[in-house]
Tab-separated table of C-alpha atoms in Angstrom:
chain	number	residue	atom	x	y	z
A	8	UNK	CA	0.000	0.000	0.000
A	9	UNK	CA	1.395	3.382	-1.048
A	10	UNK	CA	2.334	5.942	1.586
A	11	UNK	CA	2.400	9.723	1.513
A	12	UNK	CA	6.185	9.483	1.094
A	13	UNK	CA	5.692	7.396	-2.057
A	14	UNK	CA	3.353	10.048	-3.448
A	15	UNK	CA	5.850	12.812	-2.662
A	16	UNK	CA	8.658	10.902	-4.413
A	17	UNK	CA	6.527	10.165	-7.491
A	18	UNK	CA	5.406	13.801	-7.809
A	19	UNK	CA	8.858	15.196	-7.067
A	20	UNK	CA	7.657	17.333	-4.171
A	21	UNK	CA	7.913	17.357	-0.389
A	22	UNK	CA	5.622	15.411	1.948
A	23	UNK	CA	4.389	18.763	3.291
A	24	UNK	CA	3.274	19.761	-0.207
A	25	UNK	CA	1.358	16.495	-0.642
A	26	UNK	CA	-0.318	17.133	2.713
A	27	UNK	CA	-1.331	20.626	1.601
A	28	UNK	CA	-2.920	19.276	-1.581
A	29	UNK	CA	-4.786	16.562	0.313
A	30	UNK	CA	-6.053	19.094	2.839
A	31	UNK	CA	-7.064	21.650	0.189
A	32	UNK	CA	-4.691	24.423	1.228
A	33	UNK	CA	-4.744	27.272	-1.306
A	34	UNK	CA	-1.014	28.087	-1.325
A	35	UNK	CA	-0.088	25.419	-3.902
A	36	UNK	CA	0.251	26.176	-7.613
A	37	UNK	CA	-2.171	24.504	-9.982
A	38	UNK	CA	0.734	22.798	-11.776
A	39	UNK	CA	2.027	21.263	-8.531
A	40	UNK	CA	-1.474	20.346	-7.396
A	41	UNK	CA	-2.034	18.486	-10.667
A	42	UNK	CA	1.258	16.557	-10.312
A	43	UNK	CA	0.350	15.471	-6.794
A	44	UNK	CA	-3.160	14.418	-7.807
A	45	UNK	CA	-1.760	12.407	-10.738
A	46	UNK	CA	0.658	10.655	-8.384
A	47	UNK	CA	-2.142	9.897	-5.913
A	48	UNK	CA	-4.214	8.394	-8.716
A	49	UNK	CA	-1.299	6.417	-10.172
A	50	UNK	CA	-0.329	4.934	-6.810
A	51	UNK	CA	-3.938	4.595	-5.630
A	52	UNK	CA	-3.002	6.332	-2.419
A	53	UNK	CA	-5.728	6.738	0.181
A	54	UNK	CA	-5.052	9.072	3.127
A	55	UNK	CA	-5.519	7.650	6.614
A	56	UNK	CA	-8.389	9.702	8.006
A	57	UNK	CA	-7.398	9.131	11.625
A	58	UNK	CA	-3.788	10.116	11.005
A	59	UNK	CA	-4.926	13.097	8.995
A	60	UNK	CA	-7.046	14.239	11.930
A	61	UNK	CA	-4.157	13.859	14.362
A	62	UNK	CA	-1.917	15.991	12.152
A	63	UNK	CA	-4.440	18.739	11.401
A	64	UNK	CA	-6.410	18.684	14.642
A	65	UNK	CA	-9.646	18.308	12.660
A	66	UNK	CA	-12.149	15.554	12.030
A	67	UNK	CA	-12.909	16.874	8.528
A	68	UNK	CA	-16.588	16.386	9.326
A	69	UNK	CA	-19.404	18.920	9.414
A	70	UNK	CA	-22.642	18.160	11.238
A	71	UNK	CA	-26.036	19.304	9.998
A	72	UNK	CA	-29.113	19.626	12.207
A	73	UNK	CA	-32.263	20.171	10.151
A	74	UNK	CA	-35.432	20.265	12.218
A	75	UNK	CA	-37.709	20.147	9.164
A	76	UNK	CA	-38.857	16.946	7.376
A	77	UNK	CA	-36.275	15.812	4.824
A	78	UNK	CA	-39.172	15.165	2.431
A	79	UNK	CA	-39.565	18.950	2.085
A	80	UNK	CA	-38.241	19.912	-1.396
A	81	UNK	CA	-36.544	23.004	0.050
A	82	UNK	CA	-34.472	20.773	2.345
A	83	UNK	CA	-33.500	18.525	-0.579
A	84	UNK	CA	-32.258	21.504	-2.613
A	85	UNK	CA	-30.393	22.972	0.374
A	86	UNK	CA	-28.669	19.647	1.069
A	87	UNK	CA	-27.681	19.370	-2.586
A	88	UNK	CA	-25.911	22.722	-2.308
A	89	UNK	CA	-24.240	21.644	0.946
A	90	UNK	CA	-23.144	18.383	-0.697
A	91	UNK	CA	-21.676	20.225	-3.688
A	92	UNK	CA	-19.581	22.510	-1.474
A	93	UNK	CA	-18.396	19.704	0.810
A	94	UNK	CA	-17.320	17.524	-2.101
A	95	UNK	CA	-15.070	20.347	-3.293
A	96	UNK	CA	-13.546	20.911	0.142
A	97	UNK	CA	-12.616	17.464	1.418
A	98	UNK	CA	-15.117	17.467	4.291
A	99	UNK	CA	-17.708	14.812	5.096
A	100	UNK	CA	-21.272	15.433	6.231
A	101	UNK	CA	-22.912	13.943	9.327
A	102	UNK	CA	-26.656	14.240	9.818
A	103	UNK	CA	-27.373	15.072	13.434
A	104	UNK	CA	-30.400	14.177	15.498
A	105	UNK	CA	-31.161	16.149	18.635
A	106	UNK	CA	-33.544	15.584	21.526
A	107	UNK	CA	-34.507	19.238	21.576
A	108	UNK	CA	-37.408	18.698	23.966
A	109	UNK	CA	-35.259	16.912	26.564
A	110	UNK	CA	-34.057	19.428	29.211
A	111	UNK	CA	-31.293	17.027	30.307
A	112	UNK	CA	-29.875	16.745	26.798
A	113	UNK	CA	-26.839	18.765	25.646
A	114	UNK	CA	-26.562	19.302	21.905
A	115	UNK	CA	-23.064	20.748	22.390
A	116	UNK	CA	-21.912	17.535	24.099
A	117	UNK	CA	-23.482	15.645	21.211
A	118	UNK	CA	-21.347	17.640	18.731
A	119	UNK	CA	-18.173	17.490	20.804
A	120	UNK	CA	-18.427	13.722	21.309
A	121	UNK	CA	-18.349	13.376	17.525
A	122	UNK	CA	-15.412	15.792	17.245
A	123	UNK	CA	-17.220	17.888	14.634
A	124	UNK	CA	-15.302	20.744	13.040
A	125	UNK	CA	-18.450	22.771	12.448
A	126	UNK	CA	-22.245	22.667	12.480
A	127	UNK	CA	-25.104	23.800	10.233
A	128	UNK	CA	-28.483	24.457	11.895
A	129	UNK	CA	-31.794	24.936	10.099
A	130	UNK	CA	-35.324	24.978	11.475
A	131	UNK	CA	-34.580	25.446	15.186
A	132	UNK	CA	-35.605	28.591	17.077
A	133	UNK	CA	-32.545	30.683	17.953
A	134	UNK	CA	-33.866	31.135	21.526
A	135	UNK	CA	-33.896	27.393	22.181
A	136	UNK	CA	-31.640	26.509	25.125
A	137	UNK	CA	-29.602	24.033	23.057
A	138	UNK	CA	-28.985	26.641	20.370
A	139	UNK	CA	-27.910	29.257	22.900
A	140	UNK	CA	-25.517	26.684	24.369
A	141	UNK	CA	-24.160	25.990	20.861
A	142	UNK	CA	-23.597	29.701	20.165
A	143	UNK	CA	-21.689	30.092	23.436
A	144	UNK	CA	-19.600	26.931	22.883
A	145	UNK	CA	-17.324	28.411	20.233
A	146	UNK	CA	-18.027	25.620	17.739
A	147	UNK	CA	-18.051	27.190	14.248
A	148	UNK	CA	-21.725	27.315	13.262
A	149	UNK	CA	-23.816	28.579	10.373
A	150	UNK	CA	-27.539	29.137	10.863
A	151	UNK	CA	-30.011	29.146	7.973
A	152	UNK	CA	-32.948	31.573	7.942
A	153	UNK	CA	-32.391	33.037	11.395
A	154	UNK	CA	-30.382	36.021	12.602
A	155	UNK	CA	-28.582	34.041	15.322
A	156	UNK	CA	-24.936	35.119	15.719
A	157	UNK	CA	-22.057	34.679	18.143
A	158	UNK	CA	-18.269	34.853	18.381
A	159	UNK	CA	-18.010	31.855	16.041
A	160	UNK	CA	-21.558	31.700	14.704
A	161	UNK	CA	-22.902	33.339	11.561
A	162	UNK	CA	-26.019	33.035	9.446
A	163	UNK	CA	-27.339	33.098	5.921
A	164	UNK	CA	-30.835	33.931	4.748
A	165	UNK	CA	-32.804	35.202	1.784
A	166	UNK	CA	-34.100	38.752	1.491
A	167	UNK	CA	-37.519	37.548	2.636
A	168	UNK	CA	-39.002	40.977	3.223
A	169	UNK	CA	-38.239	42.243	-0.254
A	170	UNK	CA	-39.455	38.983	-1.776
A	171	UNK	CA	-42.909	39.359	-0.226
A	172	UNK	CA	-42.943	43.050	-1.197
A	173	UNK	CA	-42.262	42.099	-4.828
A	174	UNK	CA	-45.139	39.609	-4.724
A	175	UNK	CA	-47.626	42.285	-3.638
A	176	UNK	CA	-46.313	44.776	-6.162
A	177	UNK	CA	-46.668	42.229	-8.975
A	178	UNK	CA	-50.274	41.447	-8.021
A	179	UNK	CA	-51.150	45.123	-7.556
A	180	UNK	CA	-49.849	45.845	-11.057
A	181	UNK	CA	-52.256	43.178	-12.310
A	182	UNK	CA	-55.126	45.079	-10.696
A	183	UNK	CA	-55.562	43.007	-7.532
A	184	UNK	CA	-56.550	44.808	-4.342
A	185	UNK	CA	-57.927	41.934	-2.280
A	186	UNK	CA	-54.605	40.204	-1.643
A	187	UNK	CA	-54.358	37.603	1.129
A	188	UNK	CA	-51.265	36.222	2.831
A	189	UNK	CA	-51.136	32.546	3.748
A	190	UNK	CA	-48.564	32.768	6.538
A	191	UNK	CA	-46.266	30.458	8.446
A	192	UNK	CA	-45.930	30.011	12.192
A	193	UNK	CA	-46.381	33.323	14.067
A	194	UNK	CA	-43.173	34.490	15.709
A	195	UNK	CA	-40.855	32.608	13.365
A	196	UNK	CA	-38.335	34.976	11.825
A	197	UNK	CA	-38.952	33.981	8.189
A	198	UNK	CA	-42.704	34.377	8.593
A	199	UNK	CA	-42.405	37.740	10.332
A	200	UNK	CA	-40.019	39.087	7.665
A	201	UNK	CA	-42.318	38.018	4.843
A	202	UNK	CA	-45.380	39.356	6.647
A	203	UNK	CA	-43.589	42.692	7.045
A	204	UNK	CA	-42.789	42.674	3.330
A	205	UNK	CA	-46.418	41.904	2.544
A	206	UNK	CA	-47.527	44.900	4.591
A	207	UNK	CA	-44.829	47.071	2.980
A	208	UNK	CA	-46.200	46.101	-0.414
A	209	UNK	CA	-49.777	46.871	0.533
A	210	UNK	CA	-48.783	50.296	1.834
A	211	UNK	CA	-46.673	51.083	-1.234
A	212	UNK	CA	-49.620	50.126	-3.465
A	213	UNK	CA	-52.174	52.063	-1.344
A	214	UNK	CA	-54.063	48.862	-0.506
A	215	UNK	CA	-55.666	48.684	2.966
A	216	UNK	CA	-54.435	45.935	5.317
A	217	UNK	CA	-57.212	43.492	6.203
A	218	UNK	CA	-56.639	41.217	9.176
A	219	UNK	CA	-59.086	38.605	7.884
A	220	UNK	CA	-56.816	38.079	4.873
A	221	UNK	CA	-54.005	36.682	7.067
A	222	UNK	CA	-54.133	32.924	7.628
A	223	UNK	CA	-51.521	31.381	9.922
A	224	UNK	CA	-50.276	27.888	9.214
A	225	UNK	CA	-46.982	26.291	8.296
A	226	UNK	CA	-45.099	25.534	5.092
A	227	UNK	CA	-47.052	22.414	4.130
A	228	UNK	CA	-49.467	21.484	1.367
A	229	UNK	CA	-52.215	20.702	3.904
A	230	UNK	CA	-51.762	24.083	5.567
A	231	UNK	CA	-52.238	25.794	2.224
A	232	UNK	CA	-55.309	23.733	1.407
A	233	UNK	CA	-57.028	24.378	4.746
A	234	UNK	CA	-56.097	28.066	4.849
A	235	UNK	CA	-57.489	28.666	1.369
A	236	UNK	CA	-60.755	26.922	2.254
A	237	UNK	CA	-61.186	29.415	5.105
A	238	UNK	CA	-60.394	32.373	2.847
A	239	UNK	CA	-63.008	31.194	0.341
A	240	UNK	CA	-65.642	31.233	3.090
A	241	UNK	CA	-65.210	34.985	3.644
A	242	UNK	CA	-67.985	37.311	2.499
A	243	UNK	CA	-65.415	38.995	0.272
A	244	UNK	CA	-62.804	36.380	-0.695
A	245	UNK	CA	-59.420	37.525	-1.994
A	246	UNK	CA	-58.659	37.671	-5.708
A	247	UNK	CA	-55.009	36.830	-5.060
A	248	UNK	CA	-53.032	34.904	-2.432
A	249	UNK	CA	-49.351	35.098	-1.482
A	250	UNK	CA	-48.075	31.928	0.176
A	251	UNK	CA	-45.298	31.311	2.708
A	252	UNK	CA	-43.924	28.486	0.521
A	253	UNK	CA	-44.403	26.766	-2.818
A	254	UNK	CA	-45.740	23.647	-1.096
A	255	UNK	CA	-48.417	25.735	0.630
A	256	UNK	CA	-49.197	27.340	-2.736
A	257	UNK	CA	-49.842	23.919	-4.268
A	258	UNK	CA	-52.385	23.253	-1.518
A	259	UNK	CA	-53.965	26.661	-2.115
A	260	UNK	CA	-54.389	25.950	-5.828
A	261	UNK	CA	-55.964	22.566	-5.107
A	262	UNK	CA	-58.457	24.162	-2.687
A	263	UNK	CA	-59.394	26.807	-5.260
A	264	UNK	CA	-59.966	24.191	-7.962
A	265	UNK	CA	-61.943	21.974	-5.567
A	266	UNK	CA	-64.183	25.005	-4.964
A	267	UNK	CA	-64.935	25.133	-8.687
A	268	UNK	CA	-62.733	28.145	-9.380
A	269	UNK	CA	-59.773	28.616	-11.680
A	270	UNK	CA	-56.155	29.692	-11.201
A	271	UNK	CA	-55.341	32.283	-12.398
A	272	UNK	CA	-58.688	33.162	-14.001
A	273	UNK	CA	-60.522	33.647	-10.712
A	274	UNK	CA	-57.703	33.816	-8.161
A	275	UNK	CA	-53.981	34.418	-8.678
A	276	UNK	CA	-51.447	32.581	-6.524
A	277	UNK	CA	-47.813	33.379	-5.700
A	278	UNK	CA	-45.459	30.968	-3.904
A	279	UNK	CA	-42.107	31.407	-2.209
A	280	UNK	CA	-38.961	29.246	-2.708
A	281	UNK	CA	-38.886	28.293	-6.411
A	282	UNK	CA	-38.432	24.594	-5.718
A	283	UNK	CA	-37.966	22.308	-8.738
A	284	UNK	CA	-41.648	21.355	-8.795
A	285	UNK	CA	-42.827	24.979	-9.134
A	286	UNK	CA	-42.135	25.046	-12.869
A	287	UNK	CA	-43.608	21.574	-13.435
A	288	UNK	CA	-46.854	22.170	-11.520
A	289	UNK	CA	-50.018	22.992	-13.471
A	290	UNK	CA	-50.455	25.900	-13.648
A	291	UNK	CA	-46.747	26.649	-13.439
A	292	UNK	CA	-46.254	28.629	-10.250
A	293	UNK	CA	-45.328	32.294	-10.052
A	294	UNK	CA	-42.955	32.414	-7.094
A	295	UNK	CA	-40.086	34.131	-5.307
A	296	UNK	CA	-36.748	32.548	-6.137
A	297	UNK	CA	-34.494	31.940	-3.118
A	298	UNK	CA	-31.359	30.542	-4.855
A	299	UNK	CA	-31.585	27.588	-2.456
A	300	UNK	CA	-28.683	25.628	-3.952
A	301	UNK	CA	-26.459	28.722	-3.799
A	302	UNK	CA	-27.382	29.228	-0.137
A	303	UNK	CA	-26.238	25.655	0.586
A	304	UNK	CA	-22.921	26.220	-1.175
A	305	UNK	CA	-22.232	29.605	0.401
A	306	UNK	CA	-23.023	28.564	3.968
A	307	UNK	CA	-20.479	25.729	3.722
A	308	UNK	CA	-17.860	28.013	2.191
A	309	UNK	CA	-18.333	30.464	5.050
A	310	UNK	CA	-18.355	27.705	7.668
A	311	UNK	CA	-15.070	26.260	6.384
A	312	UNK	CA	-13.533	29.742	6.425
A	313	UNK	CA	-14.438	29.966	10.125
A	314	UNK	CA	-13.055	26.471	10.768
A	315	UNK	CA	-9.738	27.223	9.086
A	316	UNK	CA	-9.285	30.690	10.565
A	317	UNK	CA	-10.301	31.348	14.189
A	318	UNK	CA	-10.134	35.093	13.488
A	319	UNK	CA	-12.523	34.930	10.509
A	320	UNK	CA	-15.471	37.242	11.325
A	321	UNK	CA	-18.771	35.332	11.667
A	322	UNK	CA	-20.563	36.047	8.379
A	323	UNK	CA	-24.038	37.485	8.041
A	324	UNK	CA	-25.128	36.816	4.458
A	325	UNK	CA	-28.379	37.901	2.817
A	326	UNK	CA	-28.998	36.362	-0.590
A	327	UNK	CA	-31.129	38.461	-2.968
A	328	UNK	CA	-34.588	37.213	-3.886
A	329	UNK	CA	-36.252	37.626	-7.272
A	330	UNK	CA	-39.718	37.256	-8.751
A	331	UNK	CA	-40.278	34.426	-11.249
A	332	UNK	CA	-43.485	35.069	-13.201
A	333	UNK	CA	-45.231	31.987	-14.558
A	334	UNK	CA	-48.842	30.905	-15.209
A	335	UNK	CA	-50.490	31.165	-11.770
A	336	UNK	CA	-50.944	34.947	-11.827
A	337	UNK	CA	-53.049	37.071	-14.209
A	338	UNK	CA	-55.026	40.312	-14.367
A	339	UNK	CA	-57.715	40.607	-11.727
A	340	UNK	CA	-61.223	39.523	-12.625
A	341	UNK	CA	-63.771	40.109	-9.876
A	342	UNK	CA	-66.005	37.206	-8.873
A	343	UNK	CA	-69.169	36.944	-10.967
A	344	UNK	CA	-67.784	38.923	-13.904
């Protein structure tokens, strides 16, 4: 079995240079990097992970805690971005489970016992005791869709407020004035940001805010379906609905069609996320694009920067959102016309 010394001899470089290439250090020329990689391939050299960890002081493993069902298309796209970035960096991914409702449980101990170099957290309230403990622990951490920060903790999110604002503006330009918002869980940061953007849009378009047009729920298909049924029972139903997620929007469209109405002929619908299915759905969904894959890549790049450099400032990244206009929105046509 080939050793790192064999690789160094074959490539005509030092053992230290081979180690730098294996560990993805940037201060190696592309020509030298290519020679080392060719030697590794020729000799079929496989680094000893345990020895590598002893030398570098790292496990080369990043943990991810996602407190949202993995069946959610948003999660799948986020993980794909995370996977892409990790494959290019030499790190492995460990899915973490956490007993977040157990007061005796320590998530930090859970991470430390696995010698994780860093952690990604998505879908857990920043005020949760375990998350506060994580922030204070000094473990490099990136949060998704929350403004949690610490000495070694940063976050990445989408411009949720502007995204919702764009949705209202688009519908107002189509002549809609009865615009409802199918919301997420009250108090959650993403929901509150989008709700604020919705209200910004109403104000900018001189449309009165109507409390009865706000339906709280979650991000699911069922939530969208049930919320839309309640909106349709109003004396003056909305002519357009903005949804907290694309999955909720699919449920909204189903409820509208079950009621004997048409999208977008009778009611326009806007989603949020731009998951893969949004373009394939019938009608194709107008939605706010979050660049989910890019978010996954960037959060790992930032996390690894924190891991490699203890002085790297914890990043706070806001990805721009954009409106994708498809078939589910059209000019307003009042009921009965």
